[in-house]
Amino acid sequence: MKVFKFGGASVKDAAGVRNVASILQRFKNESLVIIVSAMGKTTNALEEVVAAHAKQTGKAQELYDALKERHYAIMRELFDEGDEVFAAVNDTFVEGEWVLEDKPADNYDYMYDQIVCVGELVSTKIVAAYLTKAGLKTHWLDARDVVATDNTWREGWVIWDKTKANALKIVPPMLAQGGFVLTQGFIGSTSENFTTTLGREGSDYSAAIFSFCLDAESMSIWKDVPGVLNADPRIFDNTIKLDRLSYKEAIEMTYYGAQVIHPKTIKPLQNKNIPMFVKSFLDPEAPGTEISSDTEDTYPPIVVVEKNQALLHISTLDYSFVAEHHMAHLFEKAAKLRIFVNMMQNTAISFTICVTNVPDRVERFINEISNEFKVKKEDGLELITVRHYTQETIDNLKKGKIVLFEERIRNTMQMVVKNVPAIERKEVEVAGSKA
Ligand code: ADP
Ligand code: ASP
Ligand code: MG
């Protein structure tokens, strides 16, 4: 069997759902497990509902109703009035409403998971019903019956042996009845049957979980780009599509923040040597990118930009050296508060780290260490990572930027930069020169 994953962009409207059905027509006779995300920007909208409910702004229900209406509008385009899918989707929306009727839970992240899961539950009900209507027999599966996690809300840790046992018990018998199995990305459940989510953009990871547990022949994720490109096309012109990538290169790229694939996705596939394809849902015949163990020795420069970075310059209050025990203490705090340290450098009396500027967390970190250290924060920065860099690429990337911090290790170059105001980055080219 194979695993396919269709992300939010592929099912953002009725035309998208029809397109997914037409892609799947080509695989009618194959044994497929299909993972589908929430439609379009639904998860962002649900995050707003959760925030409004937590703050009791009085707007949560209104925001939720608007989201419901967007789904019903799509369904009216796809189904006849009175189709049973309307009742099925409504039942799922009502489950979210029950949470909104209660007073907000003390644990924000727990409440988040119970509401946000509605996005993938309704999208999969809609897509499964549409495929069935289009003559493609499809079994809808609740991913929470398979993906077992601990109760780290919003970042559930997969309990692999349990998940694998569930997958092997439930999925093969469904496939044996003929037709596709279609389920949600992004969600799982705890041993007490509470819903968890796996982290934003986690549907790619869900596809890898199913692929790993079911020993899939391959996994394909269908995106709105021709494949993995050597830079984010929303930021750069003249990007190059990479035909093949090794698991290692893909892990490095996603670790540094390439948003095209969720960073946790590749490792489970590599462990079982399952090839992964990144394909375009806009051009399904095109080959896309293959990620596998077959390594390619030469890559063009690959650029990853992580926005929303801050530099923290840390020194001791008495200007003594920042010694190992200080660092041990700082990292312990960072780990506890889930602060991502992306780069670091120490001099005799100061220690500088580049962190992802997650609101609240970084401020809390600074507060918690400020009785022992002096901290200066510089925000509004970007971290640019270039794999297989050439001097030409680096020179181009530096145009219009002030470089605050730079490091080169073998074939990876990283720099923390800020914009010189009023320079348009679209002028910069990253493509062209082969390393
Ligand atoms: P999904 O619909 O599956 O959630 P995403 O929107 O998360 O898909 O990922 C696809 C997007 O990732 C593309 O539209 C593209 O703008 C962006 N992207 C960022 N970096 C890259 C890259 N190196 N190659 C391809 N796409 C990239
Ligand atoms: N719907 C979730 C999100 O937008 C998961 C995903 O699409 O991968 O983060
Ligand atoms: Mg996504």
Tab-separated table of C-alpha atoms and ligand atoms in Angstrom:
chain	number	residue	atom	x	y	z
A	1	MET	CA	0.000	0.000	0.000
A	2	LYS	CA	0.938	3.662	-0.450
A	3	VAL	CA	0.245	6.745	1.643
A	4	PHE	CA	-0.899	10.039	0.124
A	5	LYS	CA	-1.267	13.337	1.939
A	6	PHE	CA	-3.286	16.298	0.729
A	7	GLY	CA	-2.636	19.535	2.616
A	8	GLY	CA	-4.893	22.451	3.398
A	9	ALA	CA	-4.127	24.281	0.152
A	10	SER	CA	-5.289	21.321	-1.961
A	11	VAL	CA	-8.768	21.259	-0.382
A	12	LYS	CA	-9.270	24.962	0.222
A	13	ASP	CA	-12.475	25.138	-1.855
A	14	ALA	CA	-14.907	23.025	-3.874
A	15	ALA	CA	-12.687	23.131	-6.967
A	16	GLY	CA	-9.817	21.847	-4.829
A	17	VAL	CA	-11.867	18.894	-3.574
A	18	ARG	CA	-12.911	18.058	-7.155
A	19	ASN	CA	-9.269	18.230	-8.230
A	20	VAL	CA	-8.235	15.843	-5.448
A	21	ALA	CA	-10.936	13.422	-6.629
A	22	SER	CA	-9.669	13.653	-10.192
A	23	ILE	CA	-6.098	12.914	-9.061
A	24	LEU	CA	-7.327	9.926	-7.082
A	25	GLN	CA	-9.268	8.561	-10.084
A	26	ARG	CA	-5.865	7.657	-11.524
A	27	PHE	CA	-5.139	5.490	-8.493
A	28	LYS	CA	-8.556	3.842	-8.358
A	29	ASN	CA	-7.178	0.331	-8.216
A	30	GLU	CA	-4.393	0.995	-5.759
A	31	SER	CA	-4.350	0.347	-2.061
A	32	LEU	CA	-4.142	3.867	-0.608
A	33	VAL	CA	-4.252	5.444	2.830
A	34	ILE	CA	-5.041	9.119	2.331
A	35	ILE	CA	-4.320	11.775	4.933
A	36	VAL	CA	-6.187	15.068	4.580
A	37	SER	CA	-5.621	18.353	6.451
A	38	ALA	CA	-8.133	20.996	7.441
A	39	MET	CA	-9.431	23.076	4.532
A	40	GLY	CA	-7.350	26.142	3.616
A	41	LYS	CA	-6.680	28.353	6.614
A	42	THR	CA	-9.212	26.626	8.883
A	43	THR	CA	-6.669	25.890	11.622
A	44	ASN	CA	-5.777	29.591	11.885
A	45	ALA	CA	-9.488	30.414	12.130
A	46	LEU	CA	-9.983	27.809	14.856
A	47	GLU	CA	-7.010	29.222	16.759
A	48	GLU	CA	-8.852	32.536	16.797
A	49	VAL	CA	-11.955	30.804	18.148
A	50	VAL	CA	-9.897	29.248	20.957
A	51	ALA	CA	-8.270	32.579	21.818
A	52	ALA	CA	-11.655	34.347	21.870
A	53	HIS	CA	-13.158	31.635	24.064
A	54	ALA	CA	-10.212	31.731	26.481
A	55	LYS	CA	-10.445	35.500	26.816
A	56	GLN	CA	-14.260	35.358	26.876
A	57	THR	CA	-14.450	38.176	24.352
A	58	GLY	CA	-17.971	37.082	23.396
A	59	LYS	CA	-16.819	36.564	19.792
A	60	ALA	CA	-15.955	32.852	19.851
A	61	GLN	CA	-19.351	31.590	18.665
A	62	GLU	CA	-19.542	34.230	15.939
A	63	LEU	CA	-16.100	33.265	14.595
A	64	TYR	CA	-17.053	29.592	14.794
A	65	ASP	CA	-20.309	30.218	12.915
A	66	ALA	CA	-18.450	32.030	10.143
A	67	LEU	CA	-16.123	29.055	9.769
A	68	LYS	CA	-19.088	26.659	9.713
A	69	GLU	CA	-20.699	28.718	6.993
A	70	ARG	CA	-17.531	28.565	4.869
A	71	HIS	CA	-17.651	24.776	5.075
A	72	TYR	CA	-21.380	24.620	4.303
A	73	ALA	CA	-20.852	26.868	1.273
A	74	ILE	CA	-18.251	24.422	-0.073
A	75	MET	CA	-20.570	21.496	0.650
A	76	ARG	CA	-23.478	23.163	-1.176
A	77	GLU	CA	-21.259	23.281	-4.266
A	78	LEU	CA	-20.320	19.616	-3.967
A	79	PHE	CA	-23.478	17.863	-2.771
A	80	ASP	CA	-27.215	17.921	-3.345
A	81	GLU	CA	-29.388	19.417	-0.671
A	82	GLY	CA	-30.284	16.816	1.923
A	83	ASP	CA	-27.150	14.706	1.356
A	84	GLU	CA	-26.319	12.867	4.577
A	85	VAL	CA	-22.889	14.533	4.723
A	86	PHE	CA	-24.569	17.734	5.997
A	87	ALA	CA	-25.763	15.982	9.143
A	88	ALA	CA	-22.417	14.218	9.646
A	89	VAL	CA	-20.468	17.472	9.403
A	90	ASN	CA	-22.967	19.266	11.606
A	91	ASP	CA	-22.552	16.600	14.322
A	92	THR	CA	-18.797	17.264	14.339
A	93	PHE	CA	-19.268	21.018	14.552
A	94	VAL	CA	-21.628	20.468	17.494
A	95	GLU	CA	-18.851	18.636	19.372
A	96	GLY	CA	-16.760	21.797	19.124
A	97	GLU	CA	-19.737	23.845	20.293
A	98	TRP	CA	-19.993	21.801	23.477
A	99	VAL	CA	-16.490	22.950	24.393
A	100	LEU	CA	-17.463	26.564	23.666
A	101	GLU	CA	-20.558	26.271	25.858
A	102	ASP	CA	-18.431	25.329	28.871
A	103	LYS	CA	-16.380	27.907	30.662
A	104	PRO	CA	-12.795	27.990	29.326
A	105	ALA	CA	-10.595	25.191	30.642
A	106	ASP	CA	-7.703	26.227	32.897
A	107	ASN	CA	-5.309	24.494	30.564
A	108	TYR	CA	-5.316	26.544	27.350
A	109	ASP	CA	-3.343	24.016	25.318
A	110	TYR	CA	-5.666	21.162	26.287
A	111	MET	CA	-8.697	23.225	25.282
A	112	TYR	CA	-6.953	24.185	22.030
A	113	ASP	CA	-6.617	20.547	20.996
A	114	GLN	CA	-10.262	19.742	21.758
A	115	ILE	CA	-11.463	22.569	19.476
A	116	VAL	CA	-8.837	22.754	16.725
A	117	CYS	CA	-9.256	19.051	15.797
A	118	VAL	CA	-12.670	19.920	14.354
A	119	GLY	CA	-10.941	21.330	11.239
A	120	GLU	CA	-9.509	17.998	10.110
A	121	LEU	CA	-12.556	16.006	11.247
A	122	VAL	CA	-14.937	18.010	9.063
A	123	SER	CA	-12.617	18.279	6.055
A	124	THR	CA	-12.114	14.505	5.975
A	125	LYS	CA	-15.857	13.887	6.253
A	126	ILE	CA	-16.445	16.188	3.299
A	127	VAL	CA	-13.659	14.758	1.136
A	128	ALA	CA	-14.539	11.121	1.932
A	129	ALA	CA	-18.196	11.743	1.073
A	130	TYR	CA	-17.239	13.476	-2.157
A	131	LEU	CA	-14.911	10.651	-3.242
A	132	THR	CA	-17.654	8.116	-2.574
A	133	LYS	CA	-20.056	10.221	-4.605
A	134	ALA	CA	-17.486	10.352	-7.418
A	135	GLY	CA	-17.439	6.539	-7.519
A	136	LEU	CA	-14.302	6.066	-5.440
A	137	LYS	CA	-15.149	3.821	-2.522
A	138	THR	CA	-13.655	5.399	0.604
A	139	HIS	CA	-13.629	4.336	4.253
A	140	TRP	CA	-13.445	7.236	6.708
A	141	LEU	CA	-11.157	6.509	9.631
A	142	ASP	CA	-10.838	8.474	12.859
A	143	ALA	CA	-7.048	9.011	13.179
A	144	ARG	CA	-7.508	9.199	16.948
A	145	ASP	CA	-8.231	5.462	16.946
A	146	VAL	CA	-4.742	4.904	15.538
A	147	VAL	CA	-2.327	7.676	16.534
A	148	ALA	CA	-1.618	7.279	20.258
A	149	THR	CA	0.198	10.117	21.996
A	150	ASP	CA	1.142	11.259	25.458
A	151	ASN	CA	-0.722	14.264	26.826
A	152	THR	CA	1.676	16.981	25.688
A	153	TRP	CA	-1.145	19.161	24.372
A	154	ARG	CA	-0.440	20.878	21.029
A	155	GLU	CA	2.737	18.830	20.559
A	156	GLY	CA	1.643	15.255	21.293
A	157	TRP	CA	4.510	12.768	21.434
A	158	VAL	CA	3.690	9.640	19.482
A	159	ILE	CA	3.655	6.363	21.402
A	160	TRP	CA	4.998	4.297	18.565
A	161	ASP	CA	4.368	0.708	19.669
A	162	LYS	CA	0.752	1.440	20.540
A	163	THR	CA	0.202	3.424	17.329
A	164	LYS	CA	1.681	0.650	15.236
A	165	ALA	CA	-0.474	-2.003	16.914
A	166	ASN	CA	-3.590	0.138	16.346
A	167	ALA	CA	-2.688	0.786	12.702
A	168	LEU	CA	-2.067	-2.889	11.971
A	169	LYS	CA	-5.299	-3.931	13.651
A	170	ILE	CA	-7.541	-1.360	11.972
A	171	VAL	CA	-6.188	-0.333	8.564
A	172	PRO	CA	-5.413	-3.587	6.661
A	173	PRO	CA	-8.915	-5.036	7.233
A	174	MET	CA	-10.431	-1.790	5.914
A	175	LEU	CA	-8.217	-1.878	2.827
A	176	ALA	CA	-9.084	-5.541	2.327
A	177	GLN	CA	-12.704	-4.525	1.738
A	178	GLY	CA	-11.533	-2.587	-1.312
A	179	GLY	CA	-11.444	1.187	-1.700
A	180	PHE	CA	-9.349	3.854	-0.054
A	181	VAL	CA	-8.898	4.575	3.639
A	182	LEU	CA	-9.100	8.302	4.342
A	183	THR	CA	-8.148	9.874	7.641
A	184	GLN	CA	-7.029	13.108	9.325
A	185	GLY	CA	-3.570	14.497	9.666
A	186	PHE	CA	-2.440	16.464	12.708
A	187	ILE	CA	-4.511	14.702	15.386
A	188	GLY	CA	-4.086	11.843	17.815
A	189	SER	CA	-5.422	10.819	21.167
A	190	THR	CA	-4.246	10.088	24.700
A	191	SER	CA	-4.859	6.887	26.621
A	192	GLU	CA	-7.863	8.623	28.229
A	193	ASN	CA	-9.280	9.369	24.763
A	194	PHE	CA	-8.657	13.097	24.820
A	195	THR	CA	-7.680	14.606	21.490
A	196	THR	CA	-4.143	15.842	20.981
A	197	THR	CA	-2.587	17.701	18.069
A	198	LEU	CA	0.920	17.070	16.785
A	199	GLY	CA	2.124	20.662	16.227
A	200	ARG	CA	1.230	23.126	13.469
A	201	GLU	CA	1.679	21.768	9.953
A	202	GLY	CA	1.777	18.291	11.476
A	203	SER	CA	-0.185	16.484	8.752
A	204	ASP	CA	2.993	15.615	6.846
A	205	TYR	CA	4.196	13.962	10.028
A	206	SER	CA	0.894	12.055	10.354
A	207	ALA	CA	1.418	10.676	6.864
A	208	ALA	CA	4.895	9.518	7.901
A	209	ILE	CA	3.453	7.885	11.042
A	210	PHE	CA	0.978	5.860	8.962
A	211	SER	CA	3.676	5.049	6.372
A	212	PHE	CA	6.052	3.803	9.049
A	213	CYS	CA	3.476	1.770	10.948
A	214	LEU	CA	2.031	0.134	7.830
A	215	ASP	CA	5.351	-0.345	6.004
A	216	ALA	CA	4.127	1.700	3.053
A	217	GLU	CA	5.737	1.209	-0.317
A	218	SER	CA	6.005	5.002	-0.694
A	219	MET	CA	4.529	8.227	0.612
A	220	SER	CA	3.463	11.195	-1.525
A	221	ILE	CA	2.564	14.644	-0.270
A	222	TRP	CA	0.626	16.788	-2.737
A	223	LYS	CA	1.423	20.498	-2.577
A	224	ASP	CA	0.883	23.708	-4.536
A	225	VAL	CA	4.535	23.750	-5.655
A	226	PRO	CA	6.254	21.556	-8.291
A	227	GLY	CA	8.302	19.854	-5.555
A	228	VAL	CA	10.962	20.853	-3.063
A	229	LEU	CA	12.632	24.008	-4.352
A	230	ASN	CA	16.051	25.334	-3.385
A	231	ALA	CA	14.399	28.297	-1.635
A	232	ASP	CA	10.973	29.493	-0.527
A	233	PRO	CA	9.189	30.742	-3.684
A	234	ARG	CA	7.196	33.244	-1.604
A	235	ILE	CA	10.455	35.034	-0.828
A	236	PHE	CA	12.725	34.364	-3.795
A	237	ASP	CA	12.460	34.455	-7.553
A	238	ASN	CA	14.212	31.988	-9.843
A	239	THR	CA	14.078	29.021	-7.527
A	240	ILE	CA	15.165	25.606	-8.803
A	241	LYS	CA	13.157	22.425	-8.293
A	242	LEU	CA	15.250	19.653	-6.751
A	243	ASP	CA	14.525	16.380	-8.577
A	244	ARG	CA	16.046	14.201	-5.884
A	245	LEU	CA	17.073	14.767	-2.314
A	246	SER	CA	18.697	12.414	0.150
A	247	TYR	CA	16.918	11.847	3.467
A	248	LYS	CA	19.860	13.551	5.114
A	249	GLU	CA	19.601	16.680	3.004
A	250	ALA	CA	15.824	16.832	3.525
A	251	ILE	CA	16.257	16.444	7.293
A	252	GLU	CA	18.806	19.264	7.341
A	253	MET	CA	16.594	21.573	5.250
A	254	THR	CA	13.501	21.030	7.341
A	255	TYR	CA	15.454	21.248	10.581
A	256	TYR	CA	16.655	24.709	9.561
A	257	GLY	CA	13.051	25.701	8.854
A	258	ALA	CA	12.177	24.962	5.200
A	259	GLN	CA	8.423	25.092	5.548
A	260	VAL	CA	7.561	22.781	2.694
A	261	ILE	CA	7.789	19.657	4.896
A	262	HIS	CA	7.184	19.308	8.633
A	263	PRO	CA	10.581	18.663	10.292
A	264	LYS	CA	9.515	15.440	12.034
A	265	THR	CA	8.401	13.806	8.769
A	266	ILE	CA	11.574	12.416	7.250
A	267	LYS	CA	13.143	10.410	10.084
A	268	PRO	CA	10.483	7.663	10.334
A	269	LEU	CA	10.644	7.230	6.553
A	270	GLN	CA	14.417	7.047	6.566
A	271	ASN	CA	14.327	4.420	9.308
A	272	LYS	CA	12.301	2.143	7.043
A	273	ASN	CA	13.800	3.310	3.773
A	274	ILE	CA	10.384	4.406	2.477
A	275	PRO	CA	10.742	6.790	-0.495
A	276	MET	CA	8.846	10.045	-0.251
A	277	PHE	CA	7.564	12.132	-3.146
A	278	VAL	CA	6.608	15.800	-3.074
A	279	LYS	CA	4.176	16.264	-5.958
A	280	SER	CA	2.142	19.103	-7.369
A	281	PHE	CA	-1.638	18.805	-7.129
A	282	LEU	CA	-1.759	21.416	-9.909
A	283	ASP	CA	0.310	19.243	-12.259
A	284	PRO	CA	-0.134	15.658	-11.074
A	285	GLU	CA	1.742	14.072	-13.992
A	286	ALA	CA	4.941	16.026	-13.270
A	287	PRO	CA	7.605	14.008	-11.426
A	288	GLY	CA	8.006	16.299	-8.381
A	289	THR	CA	10.825	15.617	-5.927
A	290	GLU	CA	11.914	12.198	-4.729
A	291	ILE	CA	13.402	11.946	-1.257
A	292	SER	CA	15.182	8.658	-0.684
A	293	SER	CA	18.455	7.089	0.332
A	294	ASP	CA	19.898	7.499	-3.145
A	295	THR	CA	22.172	10.403	-2.589
A	296	GLU	CA	23.031	13.037	-5.046
A	297	ASP	CA	26.451	14.482	-4.502
A	298	THR	CA	25.945	17.924	-5.914
A	299	TYR	CA	23.172	20.249	-4.901
A	300	PRO	CA	22.639	23.836	-5.908
A	301	PRO	CA	22.799	26.312	-3.025
A	302	ILE	CA	19.746	25.672	-0.818
A	303	VAL	CA	18.461	28.658	1.128
A	304	VAL	CA	16.214	28.556	4.173
A	305	VAL	CA	14.936	31.745	5.779
A	306	GLU	CA	13.527	31.684	9.293
A	307	LYS	CA	11.781	34.884	10.226
A	308	ASN	CA	10.849	36.027	13.686
A	309	GLN	CA	14.243	35.570	15.269
A	310	ALA	CA	15.788	37.370	18.231
A	311	LEU	CA	19.317	37.610	19.523
A	312	LEU	CA	19.778	37.456	23.274
A	313	HIS	CA	23.087	38.841	24.515
A	314	ILE	CA	23.616	37.337	27.947
A	315	SER	CA	26.296	38.322	30.461
A	316	THR	CA	26.787	37.745	34.174
A	317	LEU	CA	25.775	40.534	36.525
A	318	ASP	CA	29.315	40.838	37.905
A	319	TYR	CA	30.960	40.542	34.465
A	320	SER	CA	32.687	37.306	35.415
A	321	PHE	CA	33.188	34.777	32.646
A	322	VAL	CA	30.126	32.985	31.307
A	323	ALA	CA	31.296	29.540	32.325
A	324	GLU	CA	30.016	26.047	31.594
A	325	HIS	CA	27.828	25.859	34.686
A	326	HIS	CA	26.084	29.081	33.591
A	327	MET	CA	25.425	27.617	30.171
A	328	ALA	CA	24.135	24.370	31.640
A	329	HIS	CA	21.699	26.407	33.672
A	330	LEU	CA	20.635	28.560	30.691
A	331	PHE	CA	20.005	25.531	28.484
A	332	GLU	CA	18.057	23.778	31.183
A	333	LYS	CA	15.753	26.804	31.413
A	334	ALA	CA	15.513	27.063	27.618
A	335	ALA	CA	14.546	23.399	27.311
A	336	LYS	CA	11.919	23.729	30.025
A	337	LEU	CA	10.298	26.713	28.344
A	338	ARG	CA	10.624	25.153	24.866
A	339	ILE	CA	12.853	27.930	23.582
A	340	PHE	CA	14.502	26.964	20.309
A	341	VAL	CA	18.166	27.958	20.269
A	342	ASN	CA	19.138	28.158	16.617
A	343	MET	CA	22.676	29.518	16.885
A	344	MET	CA	25.071	30.506	19.649
A	345	GLN	CA	28.434	32.116	20.272
A	346	ASN	CA	30.393	32.851	23.407
A	347	THR	CA	33.104	35.342	24.192
A	348	ALA	CA	34.859	35.752	27.531
A	349	ILE	CA	32.110	37.738	29.203
A	350	SER	CA	29.054	37.240	27.049
A	351	PHE	CA	27.044	34.483	25.523
A	352	THR	CA	24.825	35.223	22.525
A	353	ILE	CA	22.005	32.989	21.350
A	354	CYS	CA	19.665	33.283	18.397
A	355	VAL	CA	16.191	32.073	19.348
A	356	THR	CA	12.833	31.820	17.635
A	357	ASN	CA	10.885	34.704	19.090
A	358	VAL	CA	7.810	32.816	20.320
A	359	PRO	CA	5.720	35.420	22.140
A	360	ASP	CA	5.495	34.946	25.901
A	361	ARG	CA	8.048	32.147	26.042
A	362	VAL	CA	11.087	34.300	25.278
A	363	GLU	CA	9.906	37.010	27.682
A	364	ARG	CA	9.421	34.396	30.358
A	365	PHE	CA	12.888	33.023	29.721
A	366	ILE	CA	14.401	36.489	30.075
A	367	ASN	CA	12.463	37.104	33.285
A	368	GLU	CA	13.484	33.811	34.785
A	369	ILE	CA	17.197	34.354	34.187
A	370	SER	CA	17.339	38.067	34.907
A	371	ASN	CA	18.177	37.673	38.603
A	372	GLU	CA	21.433	36.006	37.577
A	373	PHE	CA	22.200	37.495	34.164
A	374	LYS	CA	22.016	40.718	32.276
A	375	VAL	CA	20.107	40.168	29.026
A	376	LYS	CA	19.866	42.408	25.978
A	377	LYS	CA	17.292	41.415	23.375
A	378	GLU	CA	17.408	42.383	19.712
A	379	ASP	CA	14.350	41.269	17.727
A	380	GLY	CA	12.823	41.583	14.267
A	381	LEU	CA	15.647	39.471	12.811
A	382	GLU	CA	15.943	36.673	10.281
A	383	LEU	CA	18.092	33.590	10.325
A	384	ILE	CA	19.305	32.624	6.876
A	385	THR	CA	20.823	29.198	6.372
A	386	VAL	CA	22.554	28.281	3.116
A	387	ARG	CA	23.517	24.696	2.428
A	388	HIS	CA	26.090	24.092	-0.312
A	389	TYR	CA	26.805	27.777	-0.373
A	390	THR	CA	28.788	29.653	-2.971
A	391	GLN	CA	30.296	33.065	-2.369
A	392	GLU	CA	28.013	34.452	-5.073
A	393	THR	CA	24.879	33.246	-3.262
A	394	ILE	CA	26.042	34.666	0.031
A	395	ASP	CA	26.915	38.010	-1.538
A	396	ASN	CA	23.470	38.152	-3.147
A	397	LEU	CA	21.705	37.276	0.090
A	398	LYS	CA	23.564	39.979	1.972
A	399	LYS	CA	22.315	42.708	-0.332
A	400	GLY	CA	20.076	45.052	1.616
A	401	LYS	CA	20.900	43.300	4.891
A	402	ILE	CA	22.941	44.057	7.951
A	403	VAL	CA	24.680	40.882	9.133
A	404	LEU	CA	24.778	40.610	12.934
A	405	PHE	CA	26.123	37.154	13.355
A	406	GLU	CA	27.631	34.653	10.934
A	407	GLU	CA	28.986	31.111	11.044
A	408	ARG	CA	30.238	28.519	8.541
A	409	ILE	CA	30.510	24.820	9.220
A	410	ARG	CA	31.529	22.593	6.339
A	411	ASN	CA	28.820	23.028	3.700
A	412	THR	CA	26.409	25.042	5.855
A	413	MET	CA	26.545	28.792	6.293
A	414	GLN	CA	24.255	30.629	8.712
A	415	MET	CA	23.731	34.314	9.340
A	416	VAL	CA	21.425	36.378	11.485
A	417	VAL	CA	20.430	39.509	9.606
A	418	LYS	CA	18.188	42.509	9.736
A	419	ASN	CA	16.813	44.442	6.798
A	420	VAL	CA	18.204	47.694	5.662
A	421	PRO	CA	14.835	49.467	5.344
A	422	ALA	CA	13.056	49.754	1.991
A	423	ILE	CA	14.974	47.072	0.135
A	424	GLU	CA	12.802	44.599	-1.733
A	425	ARG	CA	14.131	41.102	-1.431
A	426	LYS	CA	12.497	39.980	-4.677
A	427	GLU	CA	15.486	41.585	-6.395
A	428	VAL	CA	17.764	38.914	-5.005
A	429	GLU	CA	18.488	35.784	-6.984
A	430	VAL	CA	19.492	32.565	-5.325
A	431	ALA	CA	19.312	30.273	-8.278
A	432	GLY	CA	21.705	29.591	-11.069
A	433	SER	CA	25.112	28.698	-9.811
A	434	LYS	CA	25.719	25.025	-9.137
A	435	ALA	CA	27.893	24.297	-6.109
B	1	ADP	P1	0.193	22.120	2.786
B	1	ADP	O1	-0.913	22.578	1.899
B	1	ADP	O2	0.536	20.703	2.589
B	1	ADP	O3	-0.010	22.492	4.218
B	1	ADP	P2	2.299	24.046	2.947
B	1	ADP	O4	1.639	25.326	2.610
B	1	ADP	O5	2.543	23.758	4.391
B	1	ADP	O6	1.476	22.873	2.273
B	1	ADP	O7	3.690	23.897	2.173
B	1	ADP	C1	3.812	24.294	0.840
B	1	ADP	C2	4.350	25.710	0.762
B	1	ADP	O8	5.674	25.737	1.300
B	1	ADP	C3	4.525	26.212	-0.644
B	1	ADP	O9	3.351	26.821	-1.106
B	1	ADP	C4	5.697	27.180	-0.553
B	1	ADP	O10	5.228	28.510	-0.560
B	1	ADP	C5	6.332	26.901	0.794
B	1	ADP	N1	7.758	26.638	0.735
B	1	ADP	C6	8.693	27.121	1.603
B	1	ADP	N2	9.905	26.696	1.313
B	1	ADP	C7	9.805	25.892	0.223
B	1	ADP	C8	10.731	25.128	-0.540
B	1	ADP	N3	12.034	25.104	-0.258
B	1	ADP	N4	10.247	24.406	-1.590
B	1	ADP	C9	8.944	24.413	-1.885
B	1	ADP	N5	8.012	25.116	-1.198
B	1	ADP	C10	8.419	25.857	-0.157
B	2	ASP	N1	-4.233	21.848	9.757
B	2	ASP	C1	-2.986	21.850	10.504
B	2	ASP	C2	-2.279	23.172	10.347
B	2	ASP	O1	-2.712	24.014	9.558
B	2	ASP	C3	-2.087	20.715	10.148
B	2	ASP	C4	-1.583	20.725	8.731
B	2	ASP	O2	-2.238	21.275	7.854
B	2	ASP	O3	-0.530	20.146	8.490
B	2	ASP	O4	-1.319	23.404	11.035
B	3	MG	MG	0.511	23.159	5.808
